[in-house]
Coordinates of C-alpha atoms in Angstrom, one line a residue:
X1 CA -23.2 32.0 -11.5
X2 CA -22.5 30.9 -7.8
X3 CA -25.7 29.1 -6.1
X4 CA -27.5 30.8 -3.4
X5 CA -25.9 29.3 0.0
X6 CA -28.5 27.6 1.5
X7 CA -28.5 25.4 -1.8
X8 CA -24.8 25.0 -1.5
X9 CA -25.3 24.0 2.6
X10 CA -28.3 22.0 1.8
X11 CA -26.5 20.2 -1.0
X12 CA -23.7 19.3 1.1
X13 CA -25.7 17.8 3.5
X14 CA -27.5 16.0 0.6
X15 CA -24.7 14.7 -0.6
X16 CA -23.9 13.3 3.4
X17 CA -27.4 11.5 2.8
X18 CA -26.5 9.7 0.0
X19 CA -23.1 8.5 0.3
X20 CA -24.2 7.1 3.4
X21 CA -22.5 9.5 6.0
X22 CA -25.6 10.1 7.4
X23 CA -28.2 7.0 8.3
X24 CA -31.3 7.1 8.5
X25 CA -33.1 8.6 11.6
X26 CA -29.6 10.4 11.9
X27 CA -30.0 13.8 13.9
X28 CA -28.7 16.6 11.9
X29 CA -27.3 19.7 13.9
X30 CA -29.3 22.2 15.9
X31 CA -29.5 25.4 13.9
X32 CA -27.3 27.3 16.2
X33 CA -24.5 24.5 15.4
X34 CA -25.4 24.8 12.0
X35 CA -24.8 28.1 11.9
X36 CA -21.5 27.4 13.5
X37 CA -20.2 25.2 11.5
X38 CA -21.0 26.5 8.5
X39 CA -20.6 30.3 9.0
X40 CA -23.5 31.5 8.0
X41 CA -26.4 33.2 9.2
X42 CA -29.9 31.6 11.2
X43 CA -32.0 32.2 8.3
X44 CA -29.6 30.2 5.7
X45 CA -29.9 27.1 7.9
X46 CA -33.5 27.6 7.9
X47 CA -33.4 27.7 4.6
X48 CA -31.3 24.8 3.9
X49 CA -33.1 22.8 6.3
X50 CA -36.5 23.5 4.5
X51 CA -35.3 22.6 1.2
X52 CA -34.2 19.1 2.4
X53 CA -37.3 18.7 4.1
X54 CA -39.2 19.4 0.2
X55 CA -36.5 16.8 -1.3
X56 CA -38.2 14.3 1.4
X57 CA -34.6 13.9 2.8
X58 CA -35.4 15.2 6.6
X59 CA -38.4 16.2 8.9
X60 CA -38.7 18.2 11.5
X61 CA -39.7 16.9 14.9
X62 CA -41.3 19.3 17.2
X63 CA -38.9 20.3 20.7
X64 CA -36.7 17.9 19.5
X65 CA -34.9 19.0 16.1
X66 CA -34.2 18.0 12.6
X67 CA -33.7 13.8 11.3
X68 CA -32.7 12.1 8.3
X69 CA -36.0 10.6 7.1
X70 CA -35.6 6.6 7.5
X71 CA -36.5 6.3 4.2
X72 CA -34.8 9.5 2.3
X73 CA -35.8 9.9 -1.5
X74 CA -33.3 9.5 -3.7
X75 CA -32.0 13.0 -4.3
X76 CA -29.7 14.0 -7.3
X77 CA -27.1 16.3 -6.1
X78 CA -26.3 19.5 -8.4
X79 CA -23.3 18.6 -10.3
X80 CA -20.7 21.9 -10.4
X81 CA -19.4 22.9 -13.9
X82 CA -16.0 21.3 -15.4
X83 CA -13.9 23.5 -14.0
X84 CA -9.6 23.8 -13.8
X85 CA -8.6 22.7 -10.7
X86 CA -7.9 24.9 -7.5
X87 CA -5.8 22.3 -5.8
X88 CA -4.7 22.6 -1.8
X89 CA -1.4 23.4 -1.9
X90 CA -0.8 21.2 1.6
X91 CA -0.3 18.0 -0.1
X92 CA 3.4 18.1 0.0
X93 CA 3.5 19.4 3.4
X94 CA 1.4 16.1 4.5
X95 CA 3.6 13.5 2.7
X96 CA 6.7 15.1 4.3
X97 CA 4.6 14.5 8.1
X98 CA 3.6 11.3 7.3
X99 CA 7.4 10.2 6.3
X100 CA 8.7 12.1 9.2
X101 CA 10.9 9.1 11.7
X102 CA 9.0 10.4 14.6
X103 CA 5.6 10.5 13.2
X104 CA 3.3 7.2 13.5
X105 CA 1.6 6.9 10.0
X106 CA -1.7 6.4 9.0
X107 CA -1.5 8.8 6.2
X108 CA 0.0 7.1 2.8
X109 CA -1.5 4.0 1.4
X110 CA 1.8 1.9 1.3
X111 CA 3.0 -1.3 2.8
X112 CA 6.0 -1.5 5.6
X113 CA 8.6 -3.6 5.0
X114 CA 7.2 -6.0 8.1
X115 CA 4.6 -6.8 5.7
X116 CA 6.5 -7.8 2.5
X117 CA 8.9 -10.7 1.4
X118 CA 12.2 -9.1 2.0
X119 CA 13.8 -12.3 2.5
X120 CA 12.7 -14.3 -0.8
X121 CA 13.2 -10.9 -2.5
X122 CA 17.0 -10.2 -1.2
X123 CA 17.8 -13.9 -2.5
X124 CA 15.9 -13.5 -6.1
X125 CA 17.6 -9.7 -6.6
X126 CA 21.1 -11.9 -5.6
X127 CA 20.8 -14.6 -8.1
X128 CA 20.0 -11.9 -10.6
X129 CA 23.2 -9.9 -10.0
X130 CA 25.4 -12.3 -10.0
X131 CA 23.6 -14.0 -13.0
X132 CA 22.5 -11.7 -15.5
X133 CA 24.4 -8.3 -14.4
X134 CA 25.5 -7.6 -18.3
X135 CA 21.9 -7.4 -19.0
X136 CA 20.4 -5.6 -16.5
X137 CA 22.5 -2.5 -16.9
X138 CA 21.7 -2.3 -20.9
X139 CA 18.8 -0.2 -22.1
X140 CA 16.2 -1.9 -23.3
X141 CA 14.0 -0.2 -26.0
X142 CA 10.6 -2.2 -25.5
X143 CA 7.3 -2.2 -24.0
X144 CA 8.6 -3.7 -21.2
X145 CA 10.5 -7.1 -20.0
X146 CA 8.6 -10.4 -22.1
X147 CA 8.5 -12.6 -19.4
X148 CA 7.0 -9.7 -17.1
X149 CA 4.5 -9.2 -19.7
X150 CA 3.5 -12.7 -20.0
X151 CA 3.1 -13.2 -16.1
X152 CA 0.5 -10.4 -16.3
X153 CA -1.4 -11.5 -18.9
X154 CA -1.6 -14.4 -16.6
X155 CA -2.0 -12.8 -14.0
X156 CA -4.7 -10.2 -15.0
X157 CA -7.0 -13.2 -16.6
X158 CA -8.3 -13.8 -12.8
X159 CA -10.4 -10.3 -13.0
X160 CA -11.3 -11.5 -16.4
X161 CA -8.9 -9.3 -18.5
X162 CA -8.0 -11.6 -21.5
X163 CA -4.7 -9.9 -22.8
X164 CA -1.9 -11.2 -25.1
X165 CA 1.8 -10.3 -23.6
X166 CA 2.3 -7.7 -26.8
X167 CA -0.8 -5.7 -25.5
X168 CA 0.4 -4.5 -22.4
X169 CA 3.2 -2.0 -21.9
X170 CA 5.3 -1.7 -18.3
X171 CA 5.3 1.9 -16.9
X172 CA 6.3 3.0 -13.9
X173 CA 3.5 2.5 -11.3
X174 CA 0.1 2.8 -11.9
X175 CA -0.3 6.7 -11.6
X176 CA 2.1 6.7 -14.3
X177 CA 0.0 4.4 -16.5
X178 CA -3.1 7.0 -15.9
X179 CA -1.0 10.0 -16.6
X180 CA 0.3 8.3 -20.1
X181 CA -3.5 7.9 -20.9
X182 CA -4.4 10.9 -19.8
X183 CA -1.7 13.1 -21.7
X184 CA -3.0 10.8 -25.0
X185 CA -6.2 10.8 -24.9
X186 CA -6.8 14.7 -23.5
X187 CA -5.8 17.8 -24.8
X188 CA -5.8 20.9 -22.4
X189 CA -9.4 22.4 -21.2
X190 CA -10.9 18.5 -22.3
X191 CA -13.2 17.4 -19.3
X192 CA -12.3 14.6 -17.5
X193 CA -14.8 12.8 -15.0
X194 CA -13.6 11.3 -11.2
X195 CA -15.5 10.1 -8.5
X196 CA -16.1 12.5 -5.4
X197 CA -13.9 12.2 -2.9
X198 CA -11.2 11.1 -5.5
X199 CA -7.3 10.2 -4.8
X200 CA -5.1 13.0 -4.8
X201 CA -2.9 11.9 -7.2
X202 CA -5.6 11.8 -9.6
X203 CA -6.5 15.8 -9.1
X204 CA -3.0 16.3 -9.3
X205 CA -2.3 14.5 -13.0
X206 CA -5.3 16.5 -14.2
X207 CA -4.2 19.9 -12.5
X208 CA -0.7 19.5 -14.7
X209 CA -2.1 18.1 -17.6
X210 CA -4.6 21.6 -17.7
X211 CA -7.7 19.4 -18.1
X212 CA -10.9 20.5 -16.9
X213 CA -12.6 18.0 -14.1
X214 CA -16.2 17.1 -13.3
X215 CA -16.5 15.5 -9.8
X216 CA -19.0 12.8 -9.7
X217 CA -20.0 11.9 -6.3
X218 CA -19.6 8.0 -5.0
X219 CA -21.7 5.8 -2.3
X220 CA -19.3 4.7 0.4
X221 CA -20.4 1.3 -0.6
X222 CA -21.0 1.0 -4.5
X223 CA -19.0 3.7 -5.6
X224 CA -19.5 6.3 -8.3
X225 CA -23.2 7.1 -8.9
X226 CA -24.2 5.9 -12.0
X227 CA -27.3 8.0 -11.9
X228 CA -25.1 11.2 -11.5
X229 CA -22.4 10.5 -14.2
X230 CA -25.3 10.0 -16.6
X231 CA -26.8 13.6 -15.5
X232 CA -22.9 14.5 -16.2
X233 CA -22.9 13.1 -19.8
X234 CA -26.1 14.4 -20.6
X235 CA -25.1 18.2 -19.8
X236 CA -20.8 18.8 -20.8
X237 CA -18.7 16.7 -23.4
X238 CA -17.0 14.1 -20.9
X239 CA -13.5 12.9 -22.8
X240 CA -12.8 10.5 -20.2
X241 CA -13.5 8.9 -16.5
X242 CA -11.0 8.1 -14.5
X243 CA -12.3 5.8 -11.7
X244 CA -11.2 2.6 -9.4
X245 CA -14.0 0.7 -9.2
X246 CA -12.5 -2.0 -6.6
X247 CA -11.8 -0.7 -2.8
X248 CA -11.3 3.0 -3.9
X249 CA -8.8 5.2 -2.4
X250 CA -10.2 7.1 -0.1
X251 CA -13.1 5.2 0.5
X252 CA -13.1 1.6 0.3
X253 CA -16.4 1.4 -2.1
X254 CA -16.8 -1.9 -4.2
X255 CA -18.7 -1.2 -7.4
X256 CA -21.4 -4.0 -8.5
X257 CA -20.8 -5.7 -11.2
X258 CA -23.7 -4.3 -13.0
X259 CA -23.1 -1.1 -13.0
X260 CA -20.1 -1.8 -14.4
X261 CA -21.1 -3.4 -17.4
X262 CA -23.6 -0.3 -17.4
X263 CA -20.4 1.9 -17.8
X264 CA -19.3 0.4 -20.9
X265 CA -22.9 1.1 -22.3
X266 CA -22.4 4.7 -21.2
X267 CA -19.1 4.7 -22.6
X268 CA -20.4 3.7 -26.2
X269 CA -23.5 5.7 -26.1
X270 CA -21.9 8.7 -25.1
X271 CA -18.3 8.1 -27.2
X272 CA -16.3 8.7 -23.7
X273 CA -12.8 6.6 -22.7
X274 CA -12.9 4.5 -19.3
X275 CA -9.4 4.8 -18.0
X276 CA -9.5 1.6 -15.2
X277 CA -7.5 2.1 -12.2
X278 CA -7.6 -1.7 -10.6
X279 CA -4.6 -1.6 -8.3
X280 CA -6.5 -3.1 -5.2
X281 CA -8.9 -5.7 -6.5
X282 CA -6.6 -8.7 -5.4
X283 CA -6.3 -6.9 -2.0
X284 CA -10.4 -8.3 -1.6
X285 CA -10.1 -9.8 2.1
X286 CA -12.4 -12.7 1.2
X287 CA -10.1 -14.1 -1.5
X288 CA -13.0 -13.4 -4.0
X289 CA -12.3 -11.9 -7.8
X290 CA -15.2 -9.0 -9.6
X291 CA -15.2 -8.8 -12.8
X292 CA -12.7 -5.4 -13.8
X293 CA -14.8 -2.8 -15.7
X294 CA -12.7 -3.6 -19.2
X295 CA -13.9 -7.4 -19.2
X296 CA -17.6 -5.8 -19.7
X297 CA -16.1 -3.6 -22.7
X298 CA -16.9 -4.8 -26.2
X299 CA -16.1 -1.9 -28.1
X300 CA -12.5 -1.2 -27.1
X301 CA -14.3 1.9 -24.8
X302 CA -11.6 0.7 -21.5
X303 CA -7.9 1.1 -21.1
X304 CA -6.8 -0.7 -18.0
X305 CA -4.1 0.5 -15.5
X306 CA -2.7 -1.6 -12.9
X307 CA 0.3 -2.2 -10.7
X308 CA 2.4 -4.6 -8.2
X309 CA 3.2 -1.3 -5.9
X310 CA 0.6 -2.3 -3.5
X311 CA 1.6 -5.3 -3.1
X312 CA 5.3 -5.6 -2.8
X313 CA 6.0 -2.5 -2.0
X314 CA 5.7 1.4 -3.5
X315 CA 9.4 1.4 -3.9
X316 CA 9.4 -0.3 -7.4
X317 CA 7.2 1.9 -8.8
X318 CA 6.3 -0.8 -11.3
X319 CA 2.9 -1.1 -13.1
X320 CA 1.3 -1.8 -16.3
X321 CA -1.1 -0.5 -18.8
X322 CA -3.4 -2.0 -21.6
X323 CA -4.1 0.5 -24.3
X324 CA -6.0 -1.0 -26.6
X325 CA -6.0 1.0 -30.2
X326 CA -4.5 3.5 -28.4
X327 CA -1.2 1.2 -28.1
X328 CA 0.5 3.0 -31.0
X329 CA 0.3 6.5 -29.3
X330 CA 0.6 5.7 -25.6
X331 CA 4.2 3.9 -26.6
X332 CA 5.0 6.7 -28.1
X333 CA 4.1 9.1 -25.4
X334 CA 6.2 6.7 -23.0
X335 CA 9.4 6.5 -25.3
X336 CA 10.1 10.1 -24.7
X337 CA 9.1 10.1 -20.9
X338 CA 11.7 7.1 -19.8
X339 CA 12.4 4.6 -22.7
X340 CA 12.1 1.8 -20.3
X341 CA 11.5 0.4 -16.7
X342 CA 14.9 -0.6 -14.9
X343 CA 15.1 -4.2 -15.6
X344 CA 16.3 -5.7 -12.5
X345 CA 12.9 -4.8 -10.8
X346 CA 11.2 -6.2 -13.9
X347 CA 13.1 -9.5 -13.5
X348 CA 12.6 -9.7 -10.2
X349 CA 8.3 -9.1 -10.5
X350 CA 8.3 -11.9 -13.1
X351 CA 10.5 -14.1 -11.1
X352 CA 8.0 -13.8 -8.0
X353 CA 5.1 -14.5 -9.7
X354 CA 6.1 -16.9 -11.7
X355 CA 7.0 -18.8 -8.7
X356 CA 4.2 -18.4 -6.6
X357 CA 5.9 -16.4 -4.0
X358 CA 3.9 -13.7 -5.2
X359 CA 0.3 -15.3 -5.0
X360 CA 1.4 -17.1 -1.6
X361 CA 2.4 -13.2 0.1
X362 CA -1.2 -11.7 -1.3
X363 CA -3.0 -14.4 0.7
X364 CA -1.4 -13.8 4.1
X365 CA -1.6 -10.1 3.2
X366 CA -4.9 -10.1 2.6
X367 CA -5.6 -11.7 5.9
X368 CA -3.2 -9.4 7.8
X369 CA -5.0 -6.3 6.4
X370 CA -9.0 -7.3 7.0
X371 CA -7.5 -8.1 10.9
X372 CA -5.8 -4.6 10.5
X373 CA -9.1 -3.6 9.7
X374 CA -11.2 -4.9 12.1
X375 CA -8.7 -4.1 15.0
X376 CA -9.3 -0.2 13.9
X377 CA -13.0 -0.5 13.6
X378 CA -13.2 -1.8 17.3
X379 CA -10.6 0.9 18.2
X380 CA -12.5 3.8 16.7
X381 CA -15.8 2.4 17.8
X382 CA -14.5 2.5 21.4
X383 CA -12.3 5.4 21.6
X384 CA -13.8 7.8 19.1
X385 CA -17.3 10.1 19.6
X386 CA -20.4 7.7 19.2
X387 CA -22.0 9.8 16.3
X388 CA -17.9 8.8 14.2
X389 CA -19.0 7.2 10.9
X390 CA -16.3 5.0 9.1
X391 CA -16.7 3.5 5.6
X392 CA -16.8 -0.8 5.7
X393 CA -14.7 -1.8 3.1
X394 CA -13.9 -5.2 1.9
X395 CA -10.3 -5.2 0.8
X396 CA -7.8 -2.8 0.4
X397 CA -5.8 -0.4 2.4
X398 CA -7.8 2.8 3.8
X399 CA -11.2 3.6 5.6
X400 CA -12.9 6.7 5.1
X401 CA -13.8 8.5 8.4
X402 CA -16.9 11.0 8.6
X403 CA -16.8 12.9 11.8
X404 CA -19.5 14.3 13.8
X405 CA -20.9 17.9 13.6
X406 CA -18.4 20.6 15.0
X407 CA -15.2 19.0 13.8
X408 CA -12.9 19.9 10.9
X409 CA -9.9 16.9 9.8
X410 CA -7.4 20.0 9.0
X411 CA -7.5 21.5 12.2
X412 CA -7.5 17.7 13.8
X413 CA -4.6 16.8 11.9
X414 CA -3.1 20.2 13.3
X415 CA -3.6 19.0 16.9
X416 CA -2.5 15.2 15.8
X417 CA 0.8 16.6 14.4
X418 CA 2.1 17.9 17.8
X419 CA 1.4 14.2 18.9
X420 CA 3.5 12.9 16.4
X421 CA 0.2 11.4 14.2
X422 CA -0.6 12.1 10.6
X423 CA -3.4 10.9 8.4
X424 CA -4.9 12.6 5.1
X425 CA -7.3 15.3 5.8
X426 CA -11.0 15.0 3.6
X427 CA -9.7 18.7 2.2
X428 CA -7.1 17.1 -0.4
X429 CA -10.1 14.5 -2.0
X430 CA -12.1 17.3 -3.6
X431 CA -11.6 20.7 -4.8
X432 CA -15.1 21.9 -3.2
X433 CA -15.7 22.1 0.6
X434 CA -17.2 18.8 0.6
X435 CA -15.3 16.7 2.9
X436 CA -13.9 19.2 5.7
X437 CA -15.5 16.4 8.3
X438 CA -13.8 13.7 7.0
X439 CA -10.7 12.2 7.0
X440 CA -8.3 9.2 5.6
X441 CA -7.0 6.5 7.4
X442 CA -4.1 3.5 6.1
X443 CA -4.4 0.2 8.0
X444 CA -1.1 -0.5 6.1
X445 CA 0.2 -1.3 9.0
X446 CA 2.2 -3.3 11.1
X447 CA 0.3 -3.6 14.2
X448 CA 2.0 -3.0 17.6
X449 CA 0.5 -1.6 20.3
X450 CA 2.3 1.8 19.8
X451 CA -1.1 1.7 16.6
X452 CA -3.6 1.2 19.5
X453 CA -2.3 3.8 21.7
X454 CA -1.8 5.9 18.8
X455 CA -5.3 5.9 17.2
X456 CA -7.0 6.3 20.7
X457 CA -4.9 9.4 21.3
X458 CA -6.9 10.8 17.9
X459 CA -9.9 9.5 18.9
X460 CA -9.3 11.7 22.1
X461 CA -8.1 14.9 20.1
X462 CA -11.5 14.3 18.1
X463 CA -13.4 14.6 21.7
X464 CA -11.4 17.7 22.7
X465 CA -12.6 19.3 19.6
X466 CA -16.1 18.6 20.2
X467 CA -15.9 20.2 23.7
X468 CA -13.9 22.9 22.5
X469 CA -17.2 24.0 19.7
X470 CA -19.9 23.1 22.1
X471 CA -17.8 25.8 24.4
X472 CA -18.1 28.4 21.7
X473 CA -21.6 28.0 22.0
X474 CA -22.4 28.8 25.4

């Protein structure tokens, strides 16, 4: 049964509240924008508005409109049913802008080649063709190259993953180590939780494997509401949650360690699988290590997924996954996918790390990408409409932009195409019409001062679409 829409408006702007899109003493729209914006009639503003002001989330003030309360209630927003996924079907359109030559991208999440260590990596892929070229084009029926395996296990102990080498299993990236899991674990019409908004890719594993999802929304700082996934648990048989607790794509949120370790309880108490997505966690732009979700887990609740794509570069499509007892199955599963991961790129993955090279490029990269970062907060500060919201992350590779009333991120990136500038519309991080005002930027970048000019032309396009709805209005 479909909620009444003043619930569904009212819930929406709830949701705003709590993620942090909206601040306190905030200003929500006039009703007549409302309407606007929305579609809907005067009277299911007023009704939206008067339900929020019973959940002690805004108060009117008189000749001068409606404002988030500076101290909002907590309010639990109405989780939607487990339902198949309705997914947009403009994802592939998007990737093919963004990879256009003549489009500037701040759309996909993926490092240039300015940014990597082409020049150790030519020499290291040299000396392994000249070297070991009889081995590399064998097949090799195994859970992935040893010496890899052992740098990870290494490698992996710094988020305070204790694994032995014959524990983990190579796969091909780290979406490919969630979709193993995933097709294991789940059979079709099993529910499957994800944080709200959640990475495309995510929506689209679930959408093929015919799973049902339950969209648990996230705090732009802490991440997935604990509070809400238990309200989850407590109403539809979760089988498993897919999260990324550290710098979350789209987002940026860093969960607290704490509620961490209070997934792992929730994952014993209510018998569900944690499938761990921790590709960004060494991308933390202070150098500083949280504790993954599986270190917490004591009762073999957490299978971990992880991968070096973000790091030196999407084109290997190289990542790993930790099954625990689900080890037996998940090879299985990957023995008729691929067999194996082409060797050279393992060699070459264990060769940089166990030189160094590798941890010596994350600490320049990590630098390079916080002053990224802070060079496109200033920018949209500046150049973008005051009441712009953008997420603060601490590491990784996107912000999360919430744009002010009036403005939809499809129609923006419509206008932005024709100047040759792409970006992720909030549309493709949800199934529901949560995140029309919102949009995803990459500061994967190598800055130049095309970026600058670039990302104040959008911050322009954003003004002209303000003007053009207050215009509607007179």
């Amino acid at each position: 049964m479909h909620r009444l829409k003043y619930r569904v408006i009212a819930e929406r702007i709830a949701h705003q509240i709590n993620d942090g899109t909206l601040a306190p003493k905030d200003q929500l729209p006039t009703i007549r924008m409302a309407c606007q914006q929305f579609n809907v009639s005067v009277t299911t503003i007023q009704s939206a508005y008067q339900y929020l002001e019973q959940q002690n989330l805004i108060v009117a003030k008189a000749n001068s409109g409606f404002y988030v309360l500076e101290q909002a209630s907590p309010h639990p927003i109405a989780l939607e049913a487990p339902s198949h996924l309705q997914l947009n079907n403009s994802m592939f359109d998007i990737l093919t802008l963004c990879q256009h030559p003549q489009t500037y991208n701040f759309g996909t999440a993926e490092l240039p080649p300015q940014l990597l260590p082409l020049t150790h990596m030519q020499k290291t892929l040299h000396q392994l063709t000249r070297y070991h070229i009889h081995e590399l084009v064998q097949t090799h029926y195994t859970s992935g190259d040893l010496t890899l395996r052992k740098q990870i296990a290494k490698h992996v102990a710094n988020v305070g993953v204790h694994l032995h080498p014959d524990e983990l299993i190579i796969t091909s990236g780290c979406q490919d180590a969630i979709a193993l899991a995933l097709s294991t674990l789940c059979q079709t019409g099993d529910v499957v939780a994800v944080e709200s908004p959640c990475f495309p890719g995510f929506l689209q594993v679930c959408s093929a494997l015919k799973l049902k999802v339950i969209e648990i929304p996230c705090h732009l700082e802490r991440g997935m509401s604990i509070e809400a996934l238990e309200m989850a648990l407590a109403s539809w048989p979760i089988k498993a949650l897919l999260i990324a607790p550290s710098f979350s794509n789209p987002t940026g949120s860093l969960m607290p360690e704490d509620e961490r370790h209070r997934l792992c309880q929730l994952a014993e108490q209510f018998d569900f699988t944690i499938i761990e997505d921790d590709l960004y966690s060494e991308l933390n732009f202070s150098g500083a290590t949280t504790l993954a979700i599986k270190h917490f887990d004591h009762t073999n609740k957490v299978i971990y997924c992880s991968s070096v794509s973000k790091i030196v570069g999407s084109g290997f499509r190289l990542g790993w996954i930790a099954p625990g007892k689900h080890y037996a199955a998940i090879m299985q599963a990957k023995a008729f996918r691929n067999i194996s991961e082409p060797l050279i790129s393992q060699k070459l993955i264990a060769e940089l790390m166990q030189s160094g090279r590798y941890q010596k490029h994350v600490k320049q990269l990590r630098k390079t990408l916080q002053q990224n970062f802070e060079k496109m907060h200033v920018i949209i500060k500046t150049h973008f409409p005051a009441q712009t919201r953008i997420s603060q992350p601490k590491g990784g590779l996107v912000v999360w932009v919430a744009l002010p009333t009036g403005c939809d991120s499809s129609t923006l990136l419509d206008e932005a195409r024709k100047e040759h500038i792409s970006f992720f519309p909030g549309e493709v991080f949800c199934e529901r019409a949560l995140y029309q005002h919102c949009f995803r930027l990459s500061f994967a970048l190598n800055w130049a001062e095309q970026t600058e000019r670039k990302l104040r032309r959008l911050g322009a396009l954003v003004h002209k679409q303000i003007q053009k709805s207050k215009m509607m209005l007179t």
